[in-house]
XYZ file of C-alpha atoms in Angstrom:
493
model
C 0.052 0.166 -0.534
C 1.356 3.251 -0.959
C 1.461 6.005 1.566
C -1.556 7.943 0.864
C -3.579 4.372 0.649
C -4.114 4.914 4.600
C -6.892 2.931 3.351
C -28.651 -17.350 34.331
C -29.619 -15.836 36.632
C -31.398 -16.949 40.386
C -32.940 -20.214 39.304
C -30.653 -22.439 41.525
C -30.563 -20.058 44.410
C -34.326 -19.911 44.035
C -34.641 -23.475 44.056
C -32.321 -23.747 46.745
C -34.352 -21.417 48.850
C -37.507 -24.033 48.374
C -35.890 -27.168 49.214
C -34.837 -25.272 52.993
C -38.481 -24.106 53.413
C -39.721 -27.612 52.612
C -37.367 -29.481 55.185
C -37.891 -26.816 57.650
C -41.309 -27.486 57.187
C -41.192 -30.999 57.784
C -38.827 -30.297 60.963
C -41.583 -28.295 62.452
C -44.057 -30.820 61.950
C -42.555 -32.514 64.300
C -42.834 -30.432 67.201
C -45.083 -28.629 69.123
C -45.152 -25.041 67.827
C -43.668 -22.209 69.209
C -45.191 -19.401 70.737
C -45.412 -16.220 68.446
C -45.799 -12.703 68.804
C -48.532 -10.965 66.871
C -47.284 -10.242 63.628
C -48.066 -7.106 61.789
C -49.354 -7.140 57.764
C -46.634 -7.811 55.544
C -45.883 -5.135 53.513
C -46.030 -5.442 49.653
C -42.384 -5.772 48.348
C -41.546 -2.691 45.770
C -40.918 -4.527 42.255
C -37.273 -3.923 41.337
C -36.444 -1.532 38.714
C -36.370 -2.880 35.321
C -32.289 -3.137 34.373
C -31.655 -1.127 31.637
C -31.037 -2.290 28.304
C -28.106 -0.383 26.182
C -28.708 -0.399 22.524
C -25.601 -1.350 20.908
C -23.397 0.675 17.976
C -22.998 0.201 14.627
C -19.419 -0.901 15.180
C -20.729 -3.433 18.023
C -23.634 -5.081 15.796
C -20.642 -5.035 13.044
C -17.979 -6.862 14.730
C -20.594 -9.423 16.431
C -22.066 -10.394 12.885
C -18.467 -11.005 11.510
C -17.761 -12.831 14.593
C -21.166 -14.522 13.794
C -20.477 -15.317 10.499
C -16.805 -16.472 11.224
C -18.272 -18.850 13.616
C -21.270 -20.180 10.982
C -20.251 -23.980 9.961
C -23.294 -24.352 7.427
C -26.092 -22.598 5.465
C -28.436 -22.281 2.755
C -29.346 -19.966 0.620
C -31.786 -18.511 -2.014
C -30.887 -15.663 -4.557
C -32.754 -13.871 -7.390
C -31.040 -11.755 -10.284
C -33.280 -9.233 -12.143
C -31.627 -7.664 -15.071
C -34.134 -5.072 -16.605
C -33.307 -3.866 -19.939
C -35.550 -1.088 -22.076
C -38.270 -1.868 -19.426
C -37.884 -6.183 -19.580
C -36.634 -7.647 -16.725
C -35.209 -11.037 -17.210
C -34.610 -13.254 -14.071
C -32.557 -15.881 -12.248
C -33.005 -17.439 -9.301
C -30.316 -19.488 -7.521
C -30.736 -21.883 -4.219
C -28.284 -23.534 -2.865
C -26.618 -25.060 0.178
C -23.176 -24.790 1.548
C -20.633 -26.728 4.417
C -17.884 -24.209 5.232
C -15.851 -26.806 7.168
C -15.213 -29.234 4.181
C -15.420 -26.284 1.967
C -18.281 -27.726 -0.119
C -21.427 -26.129 -1.944
C -24.182 -27.059 -4.042
C -26.748 -24.701 -5.629
C -29.092 -24.514 -8.803
C -29.482 -22.301 -11.072
C -32.525 -21.342 -13.019
C -33.632 -18.940 -15.893
C -35.923 -19.038 -18.570
C -34.319 -19.042 -22.175
C -36.812 -17.363 -24.504
C -35.598 -19.050 -27.627
C -36.197 -22.367 -26.256
C -39.561 -21.115 -24.503
C -38.359 -23.029 -21.219
C -36.980 -23.051 -18.249
C -32.878 -24.110 -18.420
C -31.297 -25.142 -15.429
C -27.912 -25.431 -14.311
C -26.303 -27.627 -11.139
C -23.278 -26.428 -9.647
C -21.430 -28.782 -7.426
C -17.982 -27.111 -5.032
C -15.990 -29.226 -3.588
C -12.046 -29.841 -3.615
C -11.375 -26.479 -5.122
C -12.760 -27.551 -7.964
C -16.154 -26.505 -9.792
C -18.521 -29.110 -11.236
C -21.535 -27.767 -13.698
C -24.084 -30.168 -15.390
C -26.512 -28.536 -17.821
C -29.304 -30.368 -19.619
C -28.199 -32.140 -22.581
C -24.732 -31.204 -22.009
C -22.106 -33.263 -20.461
C -20.413 -32.279 -16.858
C -17.411 -30.344 -16.576
C -15.184 -29.004 -14.413
C -13.109 -25.648 -13.305
C -11.023 -24.511 -10.883
C -12.508 -21.881 -8.218
C -11.553 -20.277 -5.219
C -13.605 -21.086 -2.560
C -14.034 -17.198 -1.309
C -15.457 -16.225 -5.071
C -17.805 -19.395 -3.974
C -18.857 -18.766 -0.044
C -21.614 -15.633 0.212
C -20.550 -15.149 3.545
C -17.502 -13.781 2.620
C -18.965 -11.240 0.361
C -21.485 -10.320 3.312
C -18.433 -9.968 5.824
C -16.559 -8.004 3.412
C -19.596 -5.448 3.059
C -19.979 -4.859 6.111
C -16.778 -2.680 6.130
C -18.814 0.196 4.472
C -21.358 -0.085 7.336
C -21.747 3.791 9.135
C -24.659 3.559 10.661
C -27.958 1.259 11.379
C -31.567 0.893 11.941
C -33.948 -1.115 13.545
C -36.150 -2.928 11.375
C -38.235 -5.932 10.450
C -37.769 -8.304 7.768
C -40.079 -11.535 7.254
C -41.175 -11.127 10.729
C -37.779 -11.530 12.150
C -36.343 -8.217 14.072
C -33.520 -7.414 12.558
C -30.497 -4.784 12.267
C -30.697 -2.910 8.747
C -27.726 -1.492 7.053
C -27.595 0.692 4.245
C -24.620 0.430 2.470
C -22.334 2.312 -0.883
C -20.458 -0.411 -1.543
C -17.805 -0.403 -4.429
C -19.452 -1.306 -7.809
C -17.013 -3.970 -8.092
C -19.506 -6.043 -6.139
C -21.497 -6.679 -9.592
C -18.772 -7.562 -11.412
C -19.868 -11.186 -12.322
C -22.858 -9.612 -13.585
C -21.343 -7.343 -15.769
C -19.087 -9.971 -17.210
C -22.120 -12.055 -17.580
C -23.963 -9.682 -19.537
C -21.238 -8.227 -21.606
C -21.016 -11.273 -23.047
C -24.363 -12.482 -23.599
C -24.695 -8.712 -25.459
C -21.199 -8.905 -26.965
C -20.271 -5.775 -25.289
C -17.425 -4.049 -22.960
C -17.535 -5.235 -19.262
C -15.528 -2.166 -18.567
C -18.407 0.300 -20.134
C -20.917 -1.068 -17.762
C -18.298 -0.621 -14.901
C -17.699 2.796 -16.039
C -21.021 3.766 -16.337
C -21.960 2.312 -12.810
C -24.025 4.255 -10.539
C -26.344 4.535 -7.865
C -24.786 1.051 -6.618
C -26.635 0.333 -3.056
C -26.922 -2.255 -1.009
C -28.841 -3.020 2.264
C -28.595 -6.076 4.575
C -30.656 -6.988 7.419
C -28.875 -9.020 10.063
C -30.991 -10.863 12.833
C -30.975 -8.941 16.051
C -31.376 -12.568 17.634
C -28.190 -14.482 16.221
C -26.478 -11.408 14.512
C -26.214 -13.558 11.440
C -27.277 -12.226 7.519
C -31.274 -12.546 7.314
C -31.418 -10.910 3.963
C -29.233 -8.683 1.055
C -30.603 -6.403 -1.355
C -28.197 -4.297 -4.251
C -29.230 -2.792 -7.138
C -27.078 -0.535 -9.000
C -27.943 0.975 -12.947
C -25.144 0.846 -15.812
C -25.167 0.910 -19.155
C -24.331 -1.650 -22.275
C -23.863 -0.236 -25.853
C -25.483 3.123 -24.483
C -28.675 1.398 -23.129
C -29.483 1.583 -19.634
C -29.904 -1.559 -17.556
C -30.822 -1.759 -13.804
C -29.335 -4.803 -12.246
C -31.394 -6.132 -8.876
C -29.861 -8.683 -6.485
C -31.570 -10.354 -3.875
C -29.946 -12.568 -1.280
C -32.392 -14.678 1.662
C -30.265 -17.270 4.375
C -31.384 -19.632 5.832
C -31.201 -22.994 8.101
C -27.491 -21.833 9.593
C -25.417 -24.704 11.199
C -27.863 -27.986 9.907
C -26.624 -30.701 8.935
C -25.353 -30.425 5.052
C -24.614 -33.779 2.665
C -23.159 -32.300 -0.275
C -21.748 -35.209 -2.427
C -20.686 -35.229 -5.424
C -22.884 -37.680 -8.179
C -20.574 -40.452 -9.304
C -20.978 -39.174 -12.654
C -19.249 -35.948 -12.416
C -16.129 -37.772 -11.489
C -15.298 -38.244 -15.293
C -16.294 -34.190 -15.790
C -14.353 -32.797 -18.986
C -11.655 -29.907 -17.181
C -12.152 -27.240 -18.957
C -8.935 -25.361 -17.661
C -6.660 -27.611 -18.736
C -5.900 -25.890 -21.795
C -4.716 -23.205 -19.482
C -2.365 -24.666 -17.384
C 1.286 -24.087 -18.161
C 3.332 -26.978 -18.597
C 7.071 -25.417 -17.763
C 10.033 -26.667 -17.028
C 11.268 -29.060 -14.033
C 12.908 -25.953 -12.737
C 9.926 -23.946 -12.291
C 8.295 -26.574 -10.600
C 11.180 -27.233 -8.169
C 10.793 -23.338 -7.889
C 7.227 -23.335 -6.578
C 7.664 -26.366 -4.220
C 10.571 -25.100 -3.009
C 8.736 -22.027 -2.396
C 5.942 -23.621 -0.972
C 8.219 -25.300 2.280
C 9.608 -21.574 3.156
C 8.200 -20.803 6.324
C 9.664 -17.043 7.034
C 12.006 -14.741 5.028
C 13.228 -11.360 4.468
C 13.400 -9.163 1.731
C 14.500 -5.341 0.336
C 12.939 -3.833 -2.858
C 13.756 -1.121 -4.625
C 11.557 0.713 -6.579
C 12.011 3.836 -9.267
C 9.905 5.925 -11.593
C 10.556 7.928 -13.906
C 8.422 10.494 -15.901
C 5.972 13.224 -14.583
C 5.565 11.125 -11.365
C 9.016 10.372 -10.774
C 10.313 9.150 -7.297
C 11.977 6.461 -5.656
C 10.824 3.896 -3.091
C 12.591 0.738 -0.377
C 10.672 -1.110 1.131
C 11.720 -3.762 4.101
C 10.153 -6.958 4.157
C 9.957 -9.377 6.957
C 7.933 -12.586 6.744
C 6.577 -15.279 8.972
C 4.865 -17.397 6.828
C 3.285 -19.950 9.553
C 1.377 -17.281 11.299
C 0.884 -14.887 8.220
C 2.357 -12.011 9.346
C 4.476 -9.840 7.409
C 5.440 -6.128 8.493
C 6.605 -3.633 5.448
C 8.306 -0.576 5.575
C 7.985 1.836 2.805
C 10.754 4.556 3.170
C 11.034 7.788 -0.104
C 11.995 11.236 0.557
C 9.371 13.822 0.024
C 10.066 17.846 0.261
C 14.007 16.882 1.198
C 12.839 14.893 4.048
C 12.845 11.209 4.795
C 9.630 10.003 5.245
C 8.619 5.901 6.451
C 5.286 4.060 6.857
C 5.423 0.727 8.904
C 2.688 -1.120 7.390
C 2.175 -4.964 10.122
C -0.144 -7.611 8.195
C -1.893 -9.864 10.397
C -3.742 -12.779 8.121
C -6.266 -10.788 6.393
C -6.048 -7.436 7.877
C -2.971 -4.793 7.366
C -2.321 -1.852 9.906
C -0.973 1.265 9.371
C -0.417 4.313 11.576
C -1.178 7.935 9.827
C 1.804 10.110 10.413
C 0.452 12.960 11.183
C -2.567 12.588 13.497
C -0.686 9.251 14.777
C -3.582 7.355 14.257
C -3.547 3.767 13.439
C -5.994 2.692 10.343
C -6.873 -1.144 9.342
C -8.339 -2.494 6.224
C -8.884 -6.101 5.025
C -6.615 -7.739 2.483
C -5.835 -10.773 0.699
C -2.687 -12.323 2.836
C -1.827 -14.401 -0.607
C -1.190 -10.916 -2.469
C 0.667 -9.641 0.559
C 3.396 -12.519 0.797
C 5.527 -11.785 -2.036
C 6.361 -15.288 -2.337
C 2.967 -16.376 -2.735
C 2.923 -13.906 -5.571
C 5.731 -15.608 -7.398
C 4.706 -18.957 -7.090
C 1.152 -18.095 -7.899
C 2.773 -16.105 -11.111
C 4.908 -18.824 -12.470
C 2.199 -21.674 -12.060
C -0.074 -19.704 -14.376
C 2.120 -18.063 -16.663
C 5.082 -19.425 -19.469
C 8.389 -19.371 -18.304
C 11.538 -19.752 -20.085
C 14.483 -20.944 -18.280
C 18.256 -20.302 -18.762
C 21.693 -20.886 -17.055
C 23.995 -18.530 -15.482
C 26.705 -19.210 -13.420
C 25.175 -21.021 -10.284
C 21.340 -19.846 -10.676
C 18.798 -20.221 -13.093
C 17.142 -17.286 -14.592
C 13.449 -17.622 -14.804
C 11.912 -15.105 -17.659
C 8.393 -14.677 -17.110
C 5.978 -14.201 -20.369
C 3.557 -11.930 -18.017
C 1.838 -8.601 -19.676
C 1.149 -5.253 -18.190
C -1.299 -6.395 -15.764
C 1.115 -7.445 -13.196
C 1.432 -3.323 -12.882
C -2.065 -2.856 -12.155
C -1.295 -1.518 -8.392
C 1.763 0.036 -9.894
C -0.781 1.968 -12.064
C -3.344 2.416 -9.257
C -0.995 4.552 -7.417
C 0.359 6.378 -9.472
C -2.891 7.426 -10.562
C -3.640 7.931 -7.183
C -0.403 9.905 -5.753
C -1.652 12.053 -9.239
C -4.661 13.327 -7.813
C -5.777 14.377 -11.356
C -8.147 12.947 -13.007
C -6.056 13.333 -16.650
C -3.928 10.639 -14.936
C -6.009 7.361 -15.124
C -5.110 3.488 -14.769
C -6.982 2.827 -18.092
C -3.976 5.259 -20.143
C -1.059 3.491 -18.328
C -2.413 0.036 -19.280
C -3.427 1.194 -22.851
C 0.342 2.789 -23.352
C 1.868 -0.068 -21.066
C 4.912 -2.015 -23.352
C 8.207 -3.752 -23.072
C 7.152 -5.671 -19.963
C 10.195 -7.466 -18.701
C 10.132 -9.912 -15.547
C 12.587 -12.099 -14.896
C 13.116 -13.944 -11.348
C 17.158 -15.089 -10.588
C 16.576 -18.550 -8.833
C 19.485 -20.660 -6.854
C 20.535 -23.872 -8.630
C 21.161 -25.235 -5.077
C 17.489 -24.312 -3.103
C 15.383 -23.353 -6.265
C 14.278 -20.410 -4.309
C 13.979 -17.137 -5.666
C 17.554 -14.877 -5.504
C 16.174 -11.229 -6.846
C 13.393 -10.667 -8.859
C 13.391 -7.532 -11.679
C 10.817 -6.002 -13.171
C 10.082 -3.457 -15.619
C 7.588 -1.382 -17.860
C 7.477 1.740 -19.970
C 4.270 3.359 -20.538
C 2.810 7.097 -20.912
C 1.653 9.993 -18.510
C -0.184 13.128 -19.925
C 1.315 12.019 -23.170
C 4.979 11.792 -21.778
C 7.087 8.884 -21.411
C 6.980 6.903 -17.878
C 8.922 3.833 -16.844
C 8.681 1.629 -13.724
C 11.544 -0.400 -12.421
C 11.630 -2.753 -9.353
C 14.323 -4.983 -7.858
C 13.532 -7.565 -4.711
C 16.109 -9.293 -3.416
C 15.515 -12.374 -0.985
C 17.746 -13.447 2.012
C 17.869 -15.097 5.465
C 14.923 -17.567 4.249
C 13.520 -19.806 7.537
C 15.313 -17.979 9.685
C 13.523 -16.974 13.057
C 11.349 -13.724 12.604
C 9.596 -12.130 15.485
C 6.641 -9.888 14.043
C 4.856 -8.256 16.826
C 1.075 -6.191 16.181
C 2.113 -2.812 18.944
C -0.420 -2.503 21.751
C -1.952 0.791 20.016
C -2.858 -0.727 16.869
C -5.258 -3.306 18.539
C -8.049 -0.469 18.535
C -7.021 0.888 15.070
C -10.320 2.667 13.453
C -11.008 0.532 9.841
C -10.037 2.565 7.075
C -13.004 2.256 5.336
C -15.319 3.948 7.933
C -13.272 7.649 7.758
């Protein structure tokens, strides 16, 4: 992240008292009653004041909901997507069940196909990181998938990061907290992609024209689990207005779910096999070696020329076993040395804003923060040419400008000028070079160099990065500062 992104009561006592009275009554029954003084009439005991119920804050509800989601093992859902074009709505319904413990999912999609004048249904099973799909008159197919893309509760949890207020509500006869959220329009990207394919249009056009994105989420007051989510966004494709509406309802939390892949699906055709890169043996060994690394340190030098010229240094320490990473970013600003230290713990990054000294946090993905994981995934999905040089292998990675997407985004953000857009930088990108020097002895990365040329404001600009890896599998101690534990969520600012 760049410097300016800082993104049961008294029951037992009563029972004991009653038992005591019974016992005492039995004892007294065996003796002559003792003389007693005249008693004055009993005065009624005033009723105790009702304890004041404290209303939960938005932050407390969000935290309780996230905790409840994390503790959920299974659930069922029903969704309805409605896309309205030219006043004509088209609906798709999806119902399914999810086993989060075993990372299994089953769902059935249904929509009306006008050409066939009938409903078309598609079954999907997810297990072992593979999605199996079956449609009528079509053979079983399978493809790789990421669990984060399949578990709807993960999306629900992430949506809550934009929650700033709530109100009391009711949905389907149940008391609920209602959040009205303003999410990033990318939440509708999957719908945009499908629409662009069907209509032979440009998904970027739909994303650029997206507006009025809104999500409503109802959270149970009893369980703090999502009951219903409604989302809507307006956009355009080929100049024609479109409205996308999504409704998802959740039920049967933590009920037993038996999801079994049909036997006939075991012979499904792998539609991703053509995308698998058959890289040289050295690359496979490097990926295996990276997988076994427990910790490392690294230093990266980054240099940008052109209108946004500047130099930065990144000092990294990583504990891969416990998913902890420190990244200290240093640069010069107005003649003074400046630095920011980012702490990543699992999927959350913390940073202290230098002026106010306020700690901020934002959600991230561990696989995108761990530099070795990034390299491993790059080698897995990209063609690599291997040559030998002295005691090392040189991996020439045949990738494209997308690998610099984050860098381009940071440059555009730093410029603070609408003329500088990511699209301009990507469109003009050329001469992409990514090389990784790998030790012949350990098959671990020694150095990675990357460079690209593009244009900003019509002028030439370049990005070059060099990262040196060292101290593999040496002890690394990473401790989050105590003050950071009360960090404010960046999305709440």
